[in-house]
Amino acid sequence: GLVLTGGGDIHPKFYGKEDAMQLVHDVNESRDEFEFAVIKQALNNRLPILGICRGMQVFNVALGGTVIPDVRSAGYQNHGKEKGTAVDPRHDVRLEQGTVLHAIASSSQGEVNTNHHQAVDRLGQELKPTAWSVDGLVEGLEWENPQAKSYLQLVQWHPERMADFQNPLSQGLVERF
């Protein structure tokens, strides 16, 4: 399987927003290009994929989608840590019924950690949203039609570092992958 991890921002040139360079941080074009190639190979080989935070965003861009370069400047709430804070803030998410994520959580809502300043904007091809934050940001994606496709779960939060690992949006997500 393939785990796409968190990290720095995706270069805006890859999603058609070159004028947003002043809004992004820790850009690494080589990493972007490498992950696009890895995603293509994983899809060709039908590997199961779990995308975490940046991993969700880069997968979305790889399939032709875009990201919001900075959620605060776009009018959304702060989804990141305040400077000097060690613990991720948390917020509620609403889960779409009938999705794999909903089945994993056995619920239509949950609470997750958050530490990001970018978010999915326009969806990539064949993807559908599975979770939203209270302020309307997409927090989860999966295949629109998963038949004949490999397992795919993309989330904006960090299940690997949630303090309450028994939370189904943490442990359940990791175990299902």
XYZ file of N, CA, C and O in Angstrom:
708
model
N 0.817 -1.191 0.000
C 0.000 0.000 0.000
C 0.858 1.250 0.000
O 2.082 1.180 0.157
N 0.230 2.377 -0.168
C 0.903 3.666 -0.203
C 0.285 4.589 0.834
O -0.937 4.784 0.842
N 1.128 5.145 1.703
C 0.694 6.183 2.635
C 1.318 7.489 2.170
O 2.544 7.602 2.076
N 0.462 8.458 1.860
C 0.905 9.804 1.500
C 0.815 10.642 2.761
O -0.269 10.822 3.319
N 1.952 11.146 3.209
C 2.034 11.802 4.519
C 1.827 13.311 4.431
O 1.775 13.892 3.358
N 1.782 13.916 5.612
C 1.713 15.366 5.717
C 3.044 15.999 5.366
O 4.027 15.314 5.093
N 3.077 17.324 5.374
C 4.315 18.031 5.078
C 4.042 19.413 4.532
O 2.952 19.967 4.714
N 5.026 19.940 3.815
C 4.943 21.288 3.261
C 3.886 21.421 2.177
O 3.269 20.446 1.751
N 3.726 22.643 1.727
C 2.690 22.963 0.737
C 3.075 22.509 -0.665
O 4.253 22.418 -1.006
N 2.084 22.275 -1.480
C 2.255 21.941 -2.892
C 2.496 23.242 -3.654
O 1.832 24.248 -3.396
N 3.431 23.214 -4.591
C 3.704 24.418 -5.383
C 2.439 24.807 -6.149
O 1.832 23.973 -6.823
N 2.031 26.072 -6.063
C 0.800 26.522 -6.722
C 0.784 26.331 -8.235
O -0.291 26.258 -8.835
N 1.941 26.211 -8.865
C 1.955 26.027 -10.318
C 1.294 24.704 -10.719
O 0.796 24.560 -11.826
N 1.273 23.735 -9.795
C 0.692 22.438 -10.116
C -0.835 22.441 -10.080
O -1.469 21.482 -10.507
N -1.426 23.505 -9.557
C -2.891 23.594 -9.567
C -3.370 24.940 -10.101
O -4.484 25.388 -9.808
N -2.530 25.573 -10.922
C -2.952 26.756 -11.666
C -3.114 28.034 -10.874
O -3.870 28.919 -11.268
N -2.434 28.158 -9.741
C -2.544 29.375 -8.930
C -1.152 29.950 -8.647
O -0.794 30.235 -7.507
N -0.381 30.146 -9.716
C 0.989 30.629 -9.583
C 1.080 31.939 -8.811
O 2.093 32.228 -8.176
N 0.025 32.748 -8.865
C 0.023 34.039 -8.174
C -0.125 33.909 -6.658
O -0.121 34.908 -5.950
N -0.218 32.688 -6.138
C -0.424 32.471 -4.701
C 0.865 32.115 -3.958
O 0.807 31.700 -2.807
N 2.014 32.315 -4.564
C 3.279 31.927 -3.917
C 3.477 32.577 -2.553
O 4.055 31.969 -1.650
N 2.990 33.786 -2.364
C 3.178 34.466 -1.076
C 2.342 33.838 0.030
O 2.563 34.126 1.205
N 1.419 32.951 -0.309
C 0.541 32.321 0.687
C 1.014 30.930 1.114
O 0.464 30.361 2.054
N 2.009 30.372 0.425
C 2.415 28.995 0.698
C 3.727 28.948 1.479
O 4.477 29.915 1.511
N 3.975 27.780 2.115
C 5.151 27.594 2.966
C 5.818 26.258 2.656
O 5.145 25.287 2.340
N 7.109 26.214 2.826
C 7.864 24.956 2.739
C 7.588 24.177 1.460
O 7.378 22.967 1.482
N 7.569 24.881 0.331
C 7.307 24.252 -0.966
C 8.543 23.467 -1.405
O 9.671 23.927 -1.253
N 8.302 22.267 -1.951
C 9.382 21.433 -2.455
C 8.891 20.796 -3.760
O 8.212 19.762 -3.740
N 9.224 21.429 -4.885
C 8.752 20.954 -6.186
C 9.196 19.528 -6.485
O 8.446 18.767 -7.102
N 10.404 19.159 -6.046
C 10.890 17.798 -6.286
C 10.007 16.781 -5.569
O 9.679 15.725 -6.119
N 9.622 17.100 -4.339
C 8.722 16.195 -3.610
C 7.379 16.114 -4.324
O 6.820 15.022 -4.478
N 6.849 17.266 -4.748
C 5.573 17.262 -5.463
C 5.639 16.333 -6.671
O 4.783 15.452 -6.842
N 6.651 16.522 -7.509
C 6.779 15.720 -8.727
C 6.981 14.243 -8.405
O 6.412 13.377 -9.074
N 7.771 13.952 -7.377
C 7.982 12.566 -6.960
C 6.661 11.929 -6.535
O 6.326 10.822 -6.948
N 5.889 12.645 -5.699
C 4.627 12.079 -5.221
C 3.615 11.923 -6.350
O 2.855 10.949 -6.365
N 3.594 12.829 -7.324
C 2.708 12.654 -8.479
C 3.059 11.360 -9.213
O 2.172 10.590 -9.605
N 4.355 11.104 -9.389
C 4.797 9.881 -10.069
C 4.454 8.637 -9.245
O 4.012 7.614 -9.799
N 4.637 8.710 -7.928
C 4.321 7.577 -7.049
C 2.817 7.288 -7.081
O 2.399 6.124 -7.122
N 2.008 8.335 -7.064
C 0.554 8.159 -7.129
C 0.165 7.463 -8.432
O -0.638 6.520 -8.433
N 0.742 7.905 -9.533
C 0.439 7.287 -10.831
C 0.787 5.800 -10.808
O -0.007 4.963 -11.243
N 1.963 5.458 -10.273
C 2.371 4.054 -10.207
C 1.466 3.251 -9.268
O 1.106 2.111 -9.569
N 1.109 3.848 -8.135
C 0.226 3.154 -7.186
C -1.132 2.871 -7.824
O -1.689 1.780 -7.646
N -1.654 3.829 -8.564
C -2.938 3.618 -9.239
C -2.809 2.551 -10.324
O -3.684 1.690 -10.451
N -1.725 2.607 -11.096
C -1.502 1.594 -12.143
C -1.383 0.202 -11.567
O -1.778 -0.780 -12.202
N -0.829 0.093 -10.351
C -0.636 -1.203 -9.708
C -1.742 -1.550 -8.717
O -1.639 -2.551 -8.003
N -2.774 -0.710 -8.668
C -3.956 -0.929 -7.830
C -3.594 -1.138 -6.357
O -4.163 -1.997 -5.673
N -2.665 -0.330 -5.864
C -2.291 -0.384 -4.458
C -3.319 0.352 -3.603
O -3.847 1.385 -4.029
N -3.583 -0.128 -2.401
C -4.415 0.644 -1.472
C -3.680 1.928 -1.095
O -2.453 1.916 -0.941
N -4.432 3.028 -0.958
C -3.831 4.332 -0.672
C -4.525 4.984 0.516
O -5.752 5.037 0.579
N -3.702 5.490 1.435
C -4.167 6.312 2.547
C -3.431 7.644 2.448
O -2.198 7.667 2.468
N -4.168 8.733 2.314
C -3.582 10.066 2.254
C -3.916 10.843 3.507
O -5.078 10.898 3.907
N -2.890 11.433 4.118
C -3.041 12.166 5.374
C -2.632 13.617 5.147
O -1.505 13.883 4.718
N -3.531 14.549 5.422
C -3.292 15.990 5.347
C -2.755 16.382 3.972
O -3.483 16.358 2.997
N -1.478 16.728 3.854
C -0.907 17.056 2.549
C -1.148 15.899 1.575
O -1.337 16.123 0.381
N -1.129 14.665 2.082
C -1.353 13.500 1.232
C -2.694 13.562 0.524
O -2.811 13.177 -0.646
N -3.729 14.033 1.208
C -5.038 14.212 0.577
C -4.951 15.292 -0.490
O -5.470 15.149 -1.588
N -4.288 16.388 -0.158
C -4.197 17.513 -1.081
C -3.409 17.143 -2.338
O -3.838 17.451 -3.458
N -2.259 16.470 -2.176
C -1.440 16.136 -3.339
C -2.139 15.107 -4.219
O -2.049 15.166 -5.448
N -2.871 14.180 -3.634
C -3.623 13.210 -4.431
C -4.700 13.931 -5.230
O -4.887 13.672 -6.416
N -5.401 14.860 -4.588
C -6.430 15.636 -5.275
C -5.836 16.405 -6.455
O -6.396 16.400 -7.554
N -4.689 17.050 -6.249
C -4.038 17.796 -7.330
C -3.574 16.836 -8.433
O -3.704 17.142 -9.625
N -3.075 15.663 -8.063
C -2.625 14.681 -9.051
C -3.760 14.260 -9.978
O -3.521 13.912 -11.135
N -4.994 14.326 -9.480
C -6.149 13.957 -10.293
C -6.843 15.182 -10.894
O -7.997 15.127 -11.284
N -6.130 16.305 -10.959
C -6.649 17.491 -11.639
C -7.398 18.472 -10.764
O -7.954 19.451 -11.269
N -7.418 18.247 -9.463
C -8.105 19.162 -8.552
C -7.210 20.320 -8.139
O -6.062 20.426 -8.574
N -7.746 21.165 -7.280
C -6.995 22.319 -6.789
C -7.082 22.370 -5.272
O -7.869 21.646 -4.656
N -6.260 23.239 -4.679
C -6.329 23.486 -3.247
C -6.484 24.974 -2.988
O -6.150 25.811 -3.827
N -7.025 25.287 -1.840
C -7.076 26.663 -1.346
C -5.691 26.921 -0.753
O -5.296 26.229 0.186
N -4.931 27.885 -1.289
C -3.563 28.087 -0.816
C -3.450 28.443 0.665
O -2.489 28.063 1.320
N -4.431 29.163 1.205
C -4.414 29.546 2.610
C -5.856 29.732 3.071
O -6.537 30.651 2.605
N -6.326 28.863 3.971
C -7.745 28.878 4.342
C -8.151 30.160 5.070
O -9.258 30.661 4.860
N -7.276 30.704 5.898
C -7.636 31.927 6.639
C -7.832 33.103 5.698
O -8.799 33.854 5.835
N -6.939 33.268 4.736
C -7.096 34.396 3.816
C -8.278 34.184 2.873
O -8.765 35.139 2.272
N -8.765 32.947 2.771
C -9.945 32.654 1.961
C -11.239 32.782 2.775
O -12.322 32.521 2.262
N -11.126 33.167 4.055
C -12.313 33.415 4.866
C -12.744 32.280 5.771
O -13.808 32.356 6.385
N -11.938 31.239 5.885
C -12.274 30.118 6.766
C -11.616 30.307 8.129
O -10.722 31.120 8.300
N -12.040 29.491 9.089
C -11.439 29.516 10.420
C -10.000 29.024 10.354
O -9.601 28.355 9.393
N -9.233 29.314 11.387
C -7.884 28.795 11.496
C -7.953 27.293 11.782
O -8.585 26.869 12.739
N -7.301 26.501 10.952
C -7.261 25.050 11.139
C -5.869 24.591 11.554
O -5.564 23.404 11.512
N -5.024 25.527 11.952
C -3.657 25.192 12.332
C -3.392 25.430 13.800
O -4.213 25.986 14.523
N -2.206 24.993 14.214
C -1.760 25.226 15.587
C -1.379 26.689 15.743
O -0.842 27.299 14.828
N -1.613 27.213 16.919
C -1.095 28.541 17.248
C 0.383 28.375 17.571
O 0.806 27.341 18.092
N 1.186 29.372 17.259
C 2.626 29.303 17.517
C 2.889 28.986 18.988
O 2.245 29.523 19.871
N 3.829 28.077 19.226
C 4.201 27.697 20.578
C 3.317 26.628 21.194
O 3.533 26.214 22.322
N 2.316 26.163 20.461
C 1.401 25.143 20.967
C 1.861 23.769 20.493
O 2.141 23.581 19.313
N 1.931 22.812 21.399
C 2.404 21.472 21.047
C 1.272 20.541 20.618
O 1.493 19.612 19.851
N 0.078 20.778 21.101
C -1.038 19.872 20.850
C -1.884 20.399 19.689
O -2.185 21.587 19.623
N -2.258 19.482 18.783
C -3.132 19.874 17.674
C -4.490 20.312 18.205
O -5.062 19.641 19.078
N -5.049 21.397 17.669
C -6.435 21.723 18.001
C -7.361 20.640 17.437
O -6.940 19.812 16.620
N -8.592 20.650 17.848
C -9.578 19.659 17.380
C -10.833 20.373 16.909
O -11.124 21.480 17.333
N -11.560 19.716 16.037
C -12.858 20.230 15.609
C -13.740 19.075 15.161
O -13.261 17.964 14.912
N -15.012 19.357 15.074
C -15.979 18.357 14.628
C -15.961 18.232 13.113
O -15.654 19.200 12.400
N -16.286 17.040 12.636
C -16.493 16.806 11.213
C -17.838 16.121 11.024
O -18.301 15.373 11.885
N -18.445 16.422 9.892
C -19.692 15.762 9.475
C -19.319 14.762 8.398
O -18.601 15.083 7.458
N -19.776 13.515 8.544
C -19.436 12.440 7.618
C -20.617 12.120 6.713
O -21.765 12.057 7.164
N -20.315 11.921 5.450
C -21.333 11.607 4.452
C -21.784 10.152 4.592
O -20.958 9.226 4.538
N -23.085 9.958 4.765
C -23.618 8.605 4.870
C -23.398 7.855 3.565
O -23.379 8.438 2.486
N -23.199 6.551 3.668
C -23.022 5.708 2.495
C -21.593 5.663 1.979
O -21.327 5.018 0.967
N -20.671 6.316 2.665
C -19.270 6.284 2.257
C -18.508 5.255 3.084
O -18.977 4.824 4.147
N -17.339 4.876 2.616
C -16.486 3.962 3.376
C -16.101 4.615 4.702
O -16.087 3.955 5.744
N -15.796 5.914 4.675
C -15.429 6.610 5.907
C -16.558 6.554 6.928
O -16.323 6.324 8.117
N -17.787 6.729 6.483
C -18.951 6.637 7.374
C -19.036 5.234 7.980
O -19.302 5.071 9.175
N -18.783 4.217 7.170
C -18.816 2.837 7.663
C -17.704 2.601 8.693
O -17.924 1.928 9.700
N -16.528 3.157 8.462
C -15.421 3.014 9.407
C -15.782 3.638 10.747
O -15.545 3.061 11.804
N -16.359 4.836 10.697
C -16.682 5.570 11.920
C -17.964 5.091 12.578
O -18.181 5.337 13.763
N -18.848 4.417 11.821
C -20.170 4.006 12.311
C -20.926 5.201 12.881
O -21.629 5.090 13.885
N -20.754 6.353 12.237
C -21.382 7.577 12.725
C -21.413 8.609 11.604
O -20.670 8.505 10.635
N -22.272 9.598 11.777
C -22.345 10.710 10.826
C -21.565 11.926 11.296
O -21.612 12.978 10.661
N -20.882 11.776 12.417
C -20.072 12.884 12.921
C -18.918 12.335 13.741
O -18.916 11.180 14.144
N -17.949 13.191 13.971
C -16.807 12.804 14.774
C -15.977 14.022 15.118
O -16.276 15.136 14.684
N -14.938 13.779 15.895
C -14.021 14.842 16.253
C -12.614 14.412 15.852
O -12.209 13.279 16.098
N -11.893 15.330 15.206
C -10.554 15.032 14.715
C -9.594 16.155 15.084
O -10.017 17.261 15.417
N -8.299 15.861 14.988
C -7.308 16.904 15.183
C -7.155 17.690 13.882
O -7.588 17.251 12.822
N -6.560 18.847 13.966
C -6.391 19.673 12.777
C -5.106 20.470 12.886
O -4.779 20.990 13.946
N -4.380 20.512 11.786
C -3.169 21.327 11.731
C -2.793 21.541 10.269
O -1.872 20.914 9.761
N -3.552 22.389 9.594
C -3.287 22.668 8.186
C -3.733 24.086 7.861
O -4.606 24.631 8.527
N -3.120 24.661 6.841
C -3.565 25.987 6.413
C -4.028 25.962 4.962
O -4.480 26.967 4.428
N -3.943 24.800 4.318
C -4.468 24.622 2.971
C -5.584 23.590 3.031
O -5.692 22.843 3.998
N -6.400 23.557 1.980
C -7.497 22.595 1.936
C -7.901 22.346 0.486
O -7.612 23.162 -0.399
N -8.569 21.247 0.258
C -9.079 20.922 -1.074
C -10.081 21.996 -1.501
O -10.929 22.422 -0.722
N -9.957 22.402 -2.748
C -10.899 23.356 -3.345
C -11.723 22.600 -4.389
O -12.684 21.922 -4.040
N -11.332 22.659 -5.652
C -12.041 21.904 -6.692
C -11.589 20.448 -6.622
O -10.398 20.159 -6.507
N -12.547 19.531 -6.671
C -12.241 18.103 -6.562
C -11.548 17.570 -7.800
O -11.880 17.960 -8.932
N -10.606 16.638 -7.580
C -9.978 15.925 -8.674
C -10.961 14.948 -9.303
O -12.010 14.627 -8.735
N -10.607 14.463 -10.479
C -11.472 13.548 -11.221
C -11.765 12.292 -10.411
O -10.869 11.726 -9.788
N -13.026 11.901 -10.437
C -13.507 10.655 -9.841
C -13.490 10.637 -8.320
O -13.633 9.579 -7.711
N -13.308 11.792 -7.680
C -13.316 11.856 -6.220
C -14.610 12.450 -5.711
O -15.246 13.267 -6.392
N -14.986 12.038 -4.495
C -16.146 12.643 -3.840
C -15.794 12.950 -2.396
O -14.995 12.248 -1.775
N -16.395 14.006 -1.852
C -16.135 14.345 -0.450
C -16.845 13.377 0.482
O -17.936 12.900 0.197
N -16.185 13.095 1.610
C -16.751 12.180 2.603
C -16.912 12.837 3.967
O -17.611 12.317 4.817
N -16.226 13.978 4.162
C -16.277 14.657 5.461
C -16.057 16.149 5.261
O -15.337 16.557 4.340
N -16.693 16.942 6.136
C -16.572 18.396 6.095
C -16.389 18.925 7.503
O -16.971 18.416 8.460
N -15.618 20.001 7.609
C -15.516 20.726 8.874
C -16.763 21.582 9.033
O -17.528 21.787 8.076
N -16.966 22.103 10.229
C -18.133 22.939 10.513
C -18.164 24.168 9.600
O -19.225 24.605 9.175
N -16.991 24.703 9.261
C -16.951 25.889 8.401
C -16.961 25.557 6.914
O -16.817 26.435 6.074
N -17.141 24.283 6.560
C -17.375 23.906 5.176
C -16.190 23.423 4.374
O -16.316 23.195 3.162
N -15.029 23.225 4.998
C -13.885 22.693 4.267
C -14.024 21.185 4.090
O -14.493 20.481 4.983
N -13.592 20.683 2.945
C -13.580 19.244 2.701
C -12.508 18.632 3.592
O -11.360 19.061 3.585
N -12.891 17.635 4.373
C -11.964 16.978 5.309
C -11.700 15.519 4.937
O -10.870 14.867 5.564
N -12.400 14.992 3.944
C -12.187 13.613 3.520
C -12.604 13.423 2.077
O -13.525 14.087 1.593
N -11.916 12.509 1.388
C -12.225 12.164 -0.006
C -12.077 10.661 -0.197
O -11.263 10.019 0.474
N -12.836 10.135 -1.139
C -12.657 8.761 -1.590
C -13.175 8.669 -3.011
O -13.640 9.660 -3.572
N -13.077 7.479 -3.608
C -13.548 7.309 -4.984
C -15.043 7.553 -5.089
O -15.810 7.098 -4.234
N -15.449 8.232 -6.134
C -16.870 8.430 -6.413
C -17.531 7.084 -6.744
O -18.617 6.781 -6.277
N -16.867 6.285 -7.562
C -17.319 4.936 -7.902
C -16.166 3.975 -7.634
O -15.291 3.795 -8.485
N -16.144 3.344 -6.451
C -14.984 2.530 -6.071
C -14.899 1.153 -6.744
O -13.884 0.485 -6.612
N -15.934 0.755 -7.492
C -15.904 -0.545 -8.136
C -14.704 -0.618 -9.080
O -14.431 0.307 -9.830
N -13.994 -1.721 -9.039
C -12.834 -2.005 -9.884
C -11.669 -1.049 -9.625
O -10.816 -0.860 -10.485
N -11.650 -0.429 -8.453
C -10.538 0.451 -8.085
C -9.949 -0.039 -6.760
O -10.607 -0.711 -5.976
N -8.725 0.356 -6.519
C -8.082 -0.002 -5.257
C -8.660 0.834 -4.120
O -9.295 1.867 -4.339
N -8.411 0.375 -2.910
C -8.858 1.082 -1.711
C -8.259 2.483 -1.689
O -7.065 2.668 -1.956
N -9.076 3.480 -1.345
C -8.617 4.863 -1.254
C -9.331 5.554 -0.111
O -10.564 5.568 -0.050
N -8.560 6.130 0.788
C -9.105 6.940 1.872
C -8.177 8.122 2.063
O -6.978 7.953 2.316
N -8.724 9.324 1.915
C -7.955 10.557 2.036
C -8.592 11.406 3.117
O -9.794 11.669 3.068
N -7.791 11.827 4.105
C -8.316 12.630 5.212
C -7.417 13.828 5.474
O -6.204 13.765 5.271
N -8.019 14.915 5.931
C -7.279 16.142 6.198
C -6.614 16.119 7.568
O -5.659 16.830 7.802
N -7.082 15.292 8.468
C -6.512 15.248 9.811
C -5.358 14.253 9.868
O -4.986 13.640 8.883
N -4.780 14.114 11.068
C -3.639 13.224 11.291
C -4.051 12.089 12.230
O -3.849 12.175 13.443
N -4.584 10.991 11.706
C -5.009 9.883 12.573
C -3.850 9.277 13.356
O -4.040 8.762 14.449
N -2.654 9.361 12.823
C -1.488 8.748 13.467
C -1.062 9.484 14.728
O -0.313 8.942 15.540
N -1.525 10.714 14.930
C -1.108 11.440 16.126
C -2.281 11.967 16.958
O -2.102 12.876 17.771
N -3.441 11.348 16.795
C -4.561 11.713 17.657
C -4.347 11.103 19.035
O -3.999 9.932 19.159
N -4.537 11.906 20.071
C -4.317 11.450 21.453
C -5.253 10.296 21.805
O -4.871 9.386 22.530
N -6.484 10.335 21.283
C -7.450 9.260 21.539
C -7.436 8.285 20.351
O -8.347 8.229 19.556
N -6.350 7.501 20.264
C -6.165 6.616 19.118
C -7.325 5.637 18.949
O -7.591 5.190 17.840
N -8.056 5.322 20.016
C -9.200 4.411 19.900
C -10.349 5.035 19.110
O -11.270 4.341 18.694
N -10.303 6.332 18.873
C -11.285 7.025 18.043
C -11.334 6.309 16.684
O -10.293 6.079 16.073
N -12.535 5.952 16.193
C -12.607 5.246 14.911
C -12.046 6.054 13.736
O -11.632 5.480 12.737
N -12.007 7.392 13.873
C -11.421 8.216 12.820
C -9.904 8.261 12.930
O -9.233 8.941 12.162
N -9.376 7.501 13.864
C -7.942 7.320 14.017
C -7.641 5.822 13.856
O -7.229 5.371 12.796
N -7.897 5.054 14.905
C -7.589 3.620 14.889
C -8.359 2.895 13.795
O -7.782 2.076 13.060
N -9.640 3.158 13.666
C -10.454 2.481 12.643
C -9.955 2.745 11.241
O -9.931 1.861 10.381
N -9.534 3.969 11.008
C -9.008 4.360 9.701
C -7.710 3.614 9.386
O -7.542 3.065 8.296
N -6.817 3.565 10.364
C -5.536 2.883 10.182
C -5.753 1.379 10.008
O -5.181 0.737 9.121
N -6.616 0.777 10.847
C -6.867 -0.659 10.747
C -7.512 -1.033 9.427
O -7.180 -2.059 8.835
N -8.429 -0.225 8.932
C -9.095 -0.525 7.663
C -8.088 -0.496 6.523
O -8.136 -1.310 5.612
N -7.159 0.460 6.562
C -6.125 0.538 5.528
C -5.268 -0.720 5.567
O -4.956 -1.315 4.569
